[in-house]
PDB file of C-alpha atoms in Angstrom:
ATOM      1  CA  ALA A   1       1.799   9.909  15.512  1.00 77.00           C
ATOM      2  CA  GLN A   2       3.099   9.052  12.439  1.00 87.00           C
ATOM      3  CA  SER A   3       1.656  10.746   9.203  1.00 93.00           C
ATOM      4  CA  VAL A   4       2.596  10.723   5.689  1.00 96.00           C
ATOM      5  CA  ALA A   5       1.345  13.430   3.392  1.00 97.00           C
ATOM      6  CA  GLN A   6       0.633  13.631  -0.622  1.00 97.00           C
ATOM      7  CA  PRO A   7      -0.240  17.734  -0.357  1.00 96.00           C
ATOM      8  CA  GLU A   8      -1.404  17.638  -4.115  1.00 97.00           C
ATOM      9  CA  ASP A   9      -4.336  15.791  -5.100  1.00 96.00           C
ATOM     10  CA  GLN A  10      -3.883  16.011  -8.864  1.00 97.00           C
ATOM     11  CA  VAL A  11      -0.997  16.991 -10.754  1.00 98.00           C
ATOM     12  CA  ASN A  12      -1.013  17.638 -14.480  1.00 98.00           C
ATOM     13  CA  VAL A  13       1.992  17.389 -16.824  1.00 98.00           C
ATOM     14  CA  ALA A  14       2.359  17.562 -20.829  1.00 98.00           C
ATOM     15  CA  GLU A  15       4.000  14.558 -21.963  1.00 98.00           C
ATOM     16  CA  GLY A  16       7.713  14.887 -22.072  1.00 97.00           C
ATOM     17  CA  ASN A  17       7.996  17.361 -19.665  1.00 98.00           C
ATOM     18  CA  PRO A  18       9.529  16.545 -16.017  1.00 98.00           C
ATOM     19  CA  LEU A  19       7.163  15.683 -13.545  1.00 97.00           C
ATOM     20  CA  THR A  20       7.308  15.922  -9.888  1.00 98.00           C
ATOM     21  CA  VAL A  21       5.288  14.283  -7.270  1.00 98.00           C
ATOM     22  CA  LYS A  22       5.249  15.287  -3.334  1.00 98.00           C
ATOM     23  CA  CYS A  23       5.761  13.647  -0.595  1.00 98.00           C
ATOM     24  CA  THR A  24       6.564  14.800   3.589  1.00 97.00           C
ATOM     25  CA  TYR A  25       6.706  12.385   6.390  1.00 95.00           C
ATOM     26  CA  SER A  26       6.372  11.977   9.877  1.00 93.00           C
ATOM     27  CA  VAL A  27       7.714   8.124  10.891  1.00 85.00           C
ATOM     28  CA  SER A  28       9.985   7.924  14.003  1.00 79.00           C
ATOM     29  CA  GLY A  29      13.463   6.849  13.566  1.00 80.00           C
ATOM     30  CA  ASN A  30      15.020   6.637  10.470  1.00 83.00           C
ATOM     31  CA  PRO A  31      12.284   6.248   7.825  1.00 88.00           C
ATOM     32  CA  TYR A  32      11.580   3.343   5.486  1.00 91.00           C
ATOM     33  CA  LEU A  33      10.169   5.310   3.177  1.00 94.00           C
ATOM     34  CA  PHE A  34       8.220   3.723  -0.783  1.00 95.00           C
ATOM     35  CA  TRP A  35       6.591   5.005  -3.503  1.00 97.00           C
ATOM     36  CA  TYR A  36       3.983   2.670  -4.864  1.00 97.00           C
ATOM     37  CA  VAL A  37       1.343   2.664  -8.180  1.00 97.00           C
ATOM     38  CA  GLN A  38      -2.238   2.045  -9.049  1.00 96.00           C
ATOM     39  CA  TYR A  39      -3.477   1.861 -11.552  1.00 92.00           C
ATOM     40  CA  PRO A  40      -7.622   1.480 -12.499  1.00 86.00           C
ATOM     41  CA  ASN A  41      -9.042  -2.008 -10.182  1.00 78.00           C
ATOM     42  CA  ARG A  42      -5.225  -3.244  -9.489  1.00 82.00           C
ATOM     43  CA  GLY A  43      -3.117  -3.257  -6.671  1.00 88.00           C
ATOM     44  CA  LEU A  44       0.248  -1.376  -5.500  1.00 94.00           C
ATOM     45  CA  GLN A  45       3.304  -1.814  -7.899  1.00 95.00           C
ATOM     46  CA  PHE A  46       6.379  -1.111  -6.032  1.00 94.00           C
ATOM     47  CA  LEU A  47       8.099   1.631  -7.300  1.00 96.00           C
ATOM     48  CA  LEU A  48      11.417   2.630  -5.645  1.00 95.00           C
ATOM     49  CA  LYS A  49      12.175   3.029  -1.970  1.00 93.00           C
ATOM     50  CA  TYR A  50      14.288   4.551   0.790  1.00 93.00           C
ATOM     51  CA  ILE A  51      16.296   2.707   3.575  1.00 88.00           C
ATOM     52  CA  THR A  52      19.571   4.624   4.297  1.00 83.00           C
ATOM     53  CA  GLY A  53      22.608   5.751   1.916  1.00 83.00           C
ATOM     54  CA  ASP A  54      22.139   7.893  -0.761  1.00 88.00           C
ATOM     55  CA  ASN A  55      19.300  10.197  -0.846  1.00 92.00           C
ATOM     56  CA  LEU A  56      18.898  10.350  -4.433  1.00 95.00           C
ATOM     57  CA  VAL A  57      17.252   6.698  -5.383  1.00 96.00           C
ATOM     58  CA  LYS A  58      16.816   5.007  -9.009  1.00 96.00           C
ATOM     59  CA  GLY A  59      13.357   2.882  -9.170  1.00 95.00           C
ATOM     60  CA  SER A  60      11.359   1.379 -12.169  1.00 92.00           C
ATOM     61  CA  TYR A  61      10.385   2.550 -15.066  1.00 93.00           C
ATOM     62  CA  GLY A  62      12.517   5.937 -15.023  1.00 96.00           C
ATOM     63  CA  PHE A  63      11.182   7.348 -11.512  1.00 97.00           C
ATOM     64  CA  GLU A  64      13.527   8.066  -8.728  1.00 97.00           C
ATOM     65  CA  ALA A  65      12.839  10.510  -5.550  1.00 98.00           C
ATOM     66  CA  GLU A  66      15.055  12.328  -3.481  1.00 96.00           C
ATOM     67  CA  PHE A  67      15.154  11.934   0.284  1.00 95.00           C
ATOM     68  CA  ASN A  68      15.382  15.027   2.036  1.00 95.00           C
ATOM     69  CA  LYS A  69      15.591  14.960   5.771  1.00 93.00           C
ATOM     70  CA  SER A  70      15.907  18.821   6.878  1.00 93.00           C
ATOM     71  CA  GLN A  71      13.145  18.905   4.764  1.00 95.00           C
ATOM     72  CA  THR A  72      11.039  15.557   5.818  1.00 95.00           C
ATOM     73  CA  SER A  73      10.047  14.986   2.419  1.00 97.00           C
ATOM     74  CA  PHE A  74      10.868  12.383  -0.210  1.00 97.00           C
ATOM     75  CA  HIS A  75       9.121  13.849  -4.142  1.00 98.00           C
ATOM     76  CA  LEU A  76       9.052  11.782  -6.870  1.00 98.00           C
ATOM     77  CA  LYS A  77      10.451  12.785  -9.609  1.00 98.00           C
ATOM     78  CA  LYS A  78      10.682  11.628 -13.622  1.00 98.00           C
ATOM     79  CA  PRO A  79      12.662  13.791 -15.851  1.00 97.00           C
ATOM     80  CA  SER A  80      10.157  12.996 -19.049  1.00 97.00           C
ATOM     81  CA  ALA A  81       6.649  12.177 -18.572  1.00 97.00           C
ATOM     82  CA  LEU A  82       4.927   9.710 -20.530  1.00 97.00           C
ATOM     83  CA  VAL A  83       1.010   9.458 -20.997  1.00 97.00           C
ATOM     84  CA  SER A  84       1.556   5.776 -19.244  1.00 95.00           C
ATOM     85  CA  ASP A  85       2.127   7.212 -16.612  1.00 96.00           C
ATOM     86  CA  SER A  86      -0.922   8.584 -15.706  1.00 97.00           C
ATOM     87  CA  ALA A  87      -2.316   6.162 -12.396  1.00 97.00           C
ATOM     88  CA  LEU A  88      -2.369   6.805  -8.433  1.00 97.00           C
ATOM     89  CA  TYR A  89       0.523   7.126  -6.794  1.00 98.00           C
ATOM     90  CA  PHE A  90       1.043   6.394  -3.040  1.00 98.00           C
ATOM     91  CA  CYS A  91       3.871   8.311  -0.785  1.00 98.00           C
ATOM     92  CA  ALA A  92       3.928   4.969   1.914  1.00 96.00           C
ATOM     93  CA  GLY A  93       6.581   5.008   5.271  1.00 93.00           C
ATOM     94  CA  ARG A  94       7.453   3.131   8.120  1.00 87.00           C
ATOM     95  CA  GLY A  95       9.700   2.868  11.180  1.00 78.00           C
ATOM     96  CA  SER A  96      12.557   0.769  10.931  1.00 68.00           C
ATOM     97  CA  SER A  97      11.348  -1.337  13.628  1.00 67.00           C
ATOM     98  CA  ASN A  98       8.119  -1.618  12.133  1.00 62.00           C
ATOM     99  CA  THR A  99       8.543  -3.933   9.506  1.00 66.00           C
ATOM    100  CA  GLY A 100       4.770  -4.672   8.905  1.00 75.00           C
ATOM    101  CA  LYS A 101       2.638  -1.582   9.207  1.00 87.00           C
ATOM    102  CA  LEU A 102       2.700   1.315   6.464  1.00 91.00           C
ATOM    103  CA  ILE A 103       1.633   4.756   6.559  1.00 93.00           C
ATOM    104  CA  PHE A 104       0.122   5.890   3.138  1.00 96.00           C
ATOM    105  CA  GLY A 105      -0.023   9.204   2.265  1.00 97.00           C
ATOM    106  CA  GLN A 106      -3.838  10.132   0.677  1.00 96.00           C
ATOM    107  CA  GLY A 107      -2.549   9.198  -3.181  1.00 97.00           C
ATOM    108  CA  THR A 108      -2.080  11.775  -5.980  1.00 97.00           C
ATOM    109  CA  THR A 109      -3.368  11.432  -9.252  1.00 97.00           C
ATOM    110  CA  LEU A 110      -0.866  11.844 -12.202  1.00 98.00           C
ATOM    111  CA  GLN A 111      -2.173  13.242 -16.068  1.00 98.00           C
ATOM    112  CA  VAL A 112       0.400  13.250 -18.350  1.00 97.00           C
ATOM    113  CA  LYS A 113      -1.504  14.849 -21.794  1.00 97.00           C
ATOM    114  CA  PRO A 114      -0.208  14.419 -25.317  1.00 95.00           C
TER     115      PRO A 114
ATOM    116  CA  LYS B   1       7.701 -16.380  -8.619  1.00 68.00           C
ATOM    117  CA  ALA B   2       3.609 -16.077  -8.489  1.00 80.00           C
ATOM    118  CA  GLY B   3       2.207 -13.186  -6.455  1.00 93.00           C
ATOM    119  CA  VAL B   4       0.576 -12.404  -4.018  1.00 96.00           C
ATOM    120  CA  THR B   5      -2.931 -13.858  -4.632  1.00 97.00           C
ATOM    121  CA  GLN B   6      -5.977 -12.575  -3.336  1.00 97.00           C
ATOM    122  CA  THR B   7      -9.742 -14.192  -3.275  1.00 97.00           C
ATOM    123  CA  PRO B   8     -12.321 -13.411  -4.630  1.00 97.00           C
ATOM    124  CA  ARG B   9     -11.061 -10.607  -6.971  1.00 96.00           C
ATOM    125  CA  TYR B  10     -15.579  -9.089  -6.261  1.00 97.00           C
ATOM    126  CA  LEU B  11     -18.109  -9.817  -3.915  1.00 97.00           C
ATOM    127  CA  ILE B  12     -21.202  -8.359  -2.881  1.00 98.00           C
ATOM    128  CA  LYS B  13     -22.914  -8.950   0.034  1.00 98.00           C
ATOM    129  CA  THR B  14     -25.637  -7.493   1.976  1.00 98.00           C
ATOM    130  CA  ARG B  15     -25.790  -5.573   5.334  1.00 98.00           C
ATOM    131  CA  GLY B  16     -25.238  -7.814   8.252  1.00 98.00           C
ATOM    132  CA  GLN B  17     -24.048 -10.676   6.415  1.00 98.00           C
ATOM    133  CA  GLN B  18     -20.386 -11.665   6.796  1.00 98.00           C
ATOM    134  CA  VAL B  19     -17.310 -12.099   4.472  1.00 98.00           C
ATOM    135  CA  THR B  20     -13.762 -13.725   4.498  1.00 98.00           C
ATOM    136  CA  LEU B  21     -11.636 -12.969   2.058  1.00 98.00           C
ATOM    137  CA  SER B  22      -8.267 -14.993   1.103  1.00 98.00           C
ATOM    138  CA  CYS B  23      -4.450 -13.877   0.549  1.00 98.00           C
ATOM    139  CA  SER B  24      -2.079 -16.652  -0.492  1.00 98.00           C
ATOM    140  CA  PRO B  25       1.567 -14.609  -0.046  1.00 96.00           C
ATOM    141  CA  ILE B  26       4.367 -15.073  -2.037  1.00 94.00           C
ATOM    142  CA  SER B  27       6.165 -18.307  -1.455  1.00 93.00           C
ATOM    143  CA  GLY B  28       8.659 -18.009   1.269  1.00 89.00           C
ATOM    144  CA  HIS B  29       7.256 -14.482   2.494  1.00 90.00           C
ATOM    145  CA  ARG B  30       5.603 -15.025   6.182  1.00 89.00           C
ATOM    146  CA  SER B  31       4.581 -11.212   6.887  1.00 90.00           C
ATOM    147  CA  VAL B  32       0.815 -11.185   5.540  1.00 94.00           C
ATOM    148  CA  SER B  33      -0.135  -7.422   6.010  1.00 95.00           C
ATOM    149  CA  TRP B  34      -4.210  -6.154   5.144  1.00 97.00           C
ATOM    150  CA  TYR B  35      -5.117  -2.919   3.799  1.00 97.00           C
ATOM    151  CA  GLN B  36      -8.679  -1.105   3.461  1.00 98.00           C
ATOM    152  CA  GLN B  37      -9.155   1.182   0.407  1.00 96.00           C
ATOM    153  CA  THR B  38     -11.634   3.457   0.300  1.00 95.00           C
ATOM    154  CA  PRO B  39     -11.759   6.763  -1.470  1.00 90.00           C
ATOM    155  CA  GLY B  40     -12.759   9.107   1.236  1.00 87.00           C
ATOM    156  CA  GLN B  41      -9.982   7.192   3.850  1.00 90.00           C
ATOM    157  CA  GLY B  42      -7.420   6.165   1.198  1.00 92.00           C
ATOM    158  CA  LEU B  43      -5.508   3.566   2.837  1.00 95.00           C
ATOM    159  CA  GLN B  44      -5.756   2.127   6.372  1.00 96.00           C
ATOM    160  CA  PHE B  45      -3.760  -0.519   8.000  1.00 95.00           C
ATOM    161  CA  LEU B  46      -6.016  -3.320   9.010  1.00 97.00           C
ATOM    162  CA  PHE B  47      -3.655  -5.691  10.509  1.00 94.00           C
ATOM    163  CA  GLU B  48      -0.285  -7.840  10.157  1.00 93.00           C
ATOM    164  CA  TYR B  49       0.169 -11.193  11.013  1.00 93.00           C
ATOM    165  CA  PHE B  50       3.638 -12.794  11.142  1.00 90.00           C
ATOM    166  CA  SER B  51       4.134 -16.900  11.627  1.00 89.00           C
ATOM    167  CA  GLU B  52       0.488 -17.217  12.747  1.00 93.00           C
ATOM    168  CA  THR B  53       0.410 -14.500  15.436  1.00 93.00           C
ATOM    169  CA  GLN B  54      -0.985 -10.884  14.840  1.00 93.00           C
ATOM    170  CA  ARG B  55       1.825  -8.376  15.325  1.00 89.00           C
ATOM    171  CA  ASN B  56       0.370  -4.986  14.728  1.00 88.00           C
ATOM    172  CA  LYS B  57      -3.198  -4.205  14.583  1.00 92.00           C
ATOM    173  CA  GLY B  58      -5.380  -0.903  12.894  1.00 92.00           C
ATOM    174  CA  ASN B  59      -7.664   1.056  14.433  1.00 93.00           C
ATOM    175  CA  PHE B  60     -10.697  -0.854  13.054  1.00 96.00           C
ATOM    176  CA  PRO B  61     -13.644  -2.232  15.389  1.00 96.00           C
ATOM    177  CA  GLY B  62     -13.596  -6.325  16.459  1.00 96.00           C
ATOM    178  CA  ARG B  63     -16.041  -6.968  13.592  1.00 97.00           C
ATOM    179  CA  PHE B  64     -12.419  -6.917  11.463  1.00 98.00           C
ATOM    180  CA  SER B  65     -10.867  -9.820  12.208  1.00 97.00           C
ATOM    181  CA  GLY B  66      -8.063 -12.178  10.495  1.00 97.00           C
ATOM    182  CA  ARG B  67      -5.898 -15.279  11.175  1.00 97.00           C
ATOM    183  CA  GLN B  68      -3.122 -16.258   9.598  1.00 97.00           C
ATOM    184  CA  PHE B  69      -2.488 -20.633   8.637  1.00 97.00           C
ATOM    185  CA  SER B  70       0.904 -22.235   8.994  1.00 95.00           C
ATOM    186  CA  ASN B  71       1.481 -22.116   5.051  1.00 94.00           C
ATOM    187  CA  SER B  72       1.233 -18.474   5.824  1.00 94.00           C
ATOM    188  CA  ARG B  73      -1.792 -17.827   3.820  1.00 97.00           C
ATOM    189  CA  SER B  74      -4.157 -15.513   5.476  1.00 98.00           C
ATOM    190  CA  GLU B  75      -7.765 -14.478   5.717  1.00 98.00           C
ATOM    191  CA  MET B  76      -9.559 -11.604   6.816  1.00 98.00           C
ATOM    192  CA  ASN B  77     -13.472 -11.647   8.315  1.00 98.00           C
ATOM    193  CA  VAL B  78     -16.043  -9.151   8.622  1.00 98.00           C
ATOM    194  CA  SER B  79     -19.073  -9.757  10.409  1.00 96.00           C
ATOM    195  CA  THR B  80     -22.417  -8.008  10.481  1.00 97.00           C
ATOM    196  CA  LEU B  81     -21.185  -5.740   7.629  1.00 98.00           C
ATOM    197  CA  GLU B  82     -22.082  -1.980   7.060  1.00 98.00           C
ATOM    198  CA  LEU B  83     -22.442  -0.187   4.336  1.00 97.00           C
ATOM    199  CA  GLY B  84     -18.879   1.919   5.255  1.00 96.00           C
ATOM    200  CA  ASP B  85     -17.253  -1.447   4.693  1.00 97.00           C
ATOM    201  CA  SER B  86     -17.271  -1.481   0.770  1.00 98.00           C
ATOM    202  CA  ALA B  87     -14.202  -1.026  -0.356  1.00 97.00           C
ATOM    203  CA  LEU B  88     -10.928  -2.581  -1.649  1.00 96.00           C
ATOM    204  CA  TYR B  89      -9.443  -5.173   0.313  1.00 97.00           C
ATOM    205  CA  LEU B  90      -5.398  -5.398  -0.528  1.00 97.00           C
ATOM    206  CA  CYS B  91      -3.522  -7.572   0.902  1.00 97.00           C
ATOM    207  CA  ALA B  92       0.621  -7.237   0.724  1.00 95.00           C
ATOM    208  CA  SER B  93       3.214 -10.128   1.946  1.00 93.00           C
ATOM    209  CA  SER B  94       7.294  -9.606   2.883  1.00 87.00           C
ATOM    210  CA  PRO B  95       9.945 -11.813   2.597  1.00 80.00           C
ATOM    211  CA  PRO B  96      11.396 -13.050   6.574  1.00 73.00           C
ATOM    212  CA  GLY B  97      14.400 -11.666   8.207  1.00 67.00           C
ATOM    213  CA  ILE B  98      14.279  -8.262   5.704  1.00 63.00           C
ATOM    214  CA  ARG B  99      13.222  -5.352   7.177  1.00 65.00           C
ATOM    215  CA  GLU B 100      14.358  -2.882   4.542  1.00 62.00           C
ATOM    216  CA  THR B 101      12.462  -4.716   2.133  1.00 78.00           C
ATOM    217  CA  GLU B 102       9.317  -3.255   0.541  1.00 85.00           C
ATOM    218  CA  ALA B 103       5.617  -4.992   0.916  1.00 90.00           C
ATOM    219  CA  PHE B 104       4.663  -7.037  -2.308  1.00 93.00           C
ATOM    220  CA  PHE B 105       0.869  -6.611  -2.899  1.00 96.00           C
ATOM    221  CA  GLY B 106      -2.148  -8.667  -4.334  1.00 96.00           C
ATOM    222  CA  GLN B 107      -4.770  -7.245  -6.855  1.00 95.00           C
ATOM    223  CA  GLY B 108      -7.102  -6.512  -3.957  1.00 96.00           C
ATOM    224  CA  THR B 109     -11.068  -7.946  -2.991  1.00 97.00           C
ATOM    225  CA  ARG B 110     -13.561  -5.682  -4.122  1.00 96.00           C
ATOM    226  CA  LEU B 111     -16.052  -5.859  -1.636  1.00 98.00           C
ATOM    227  CA  THR B 112     -19.463  -3.829  -2.102  1.00 98.00           C
ATOM    228  CA  VAL B 113     -21.882  -3.784   0.500  1.00 98.00           C
ATOM    229  CA  VAL B 114     -25.687  -3.368  -0.457  1.00 97.00           C
TER     230      VAL B 114
END
């Protein structure tokens, strides 16, 4: 069965420090991987995606993610966290042949303290 | 360009009733997917529609159903509501013929079953 896992329920960082939100995947074939962010009572906002090509993907709001095939990971990173980055982050994946069905991780709450 | 629009934003229903949620995708998008988000189960895929046909289905009971109209608007229906159906229901749309693209999410409908 295909799955996406986010091993941390919550990540706490100080403003200005680098942040990492972890994600591992088990998706058949060539995986398509995504990161979304959710603010309270809102839908999901797209941050970035890995389809193919460079393992380091750059996205919105200064976020980036590194695809690591050998470790089946797709960790989200940002060099300098902002208080406004505090939100719920979801990693999602799907196989290349399955266009509509996204498999989500459990979500990680990022708390950035001033 | 208008985003994905979900109506209504909030609903309160009584156990045993049925409910219909609506989703208008981004103009030109023909794929519409539905997800249920709960604190305990996270984000779970319900179904996907493409050109008025159900293309994928998640592991939900038959009380959950959906349809898509010729203008790509979609509805989902839940019959015989249970307390456990209380959730945020998210709709996402994707453009046709571009398998690598991300899904665009609406703000969601918050359903409370009492």
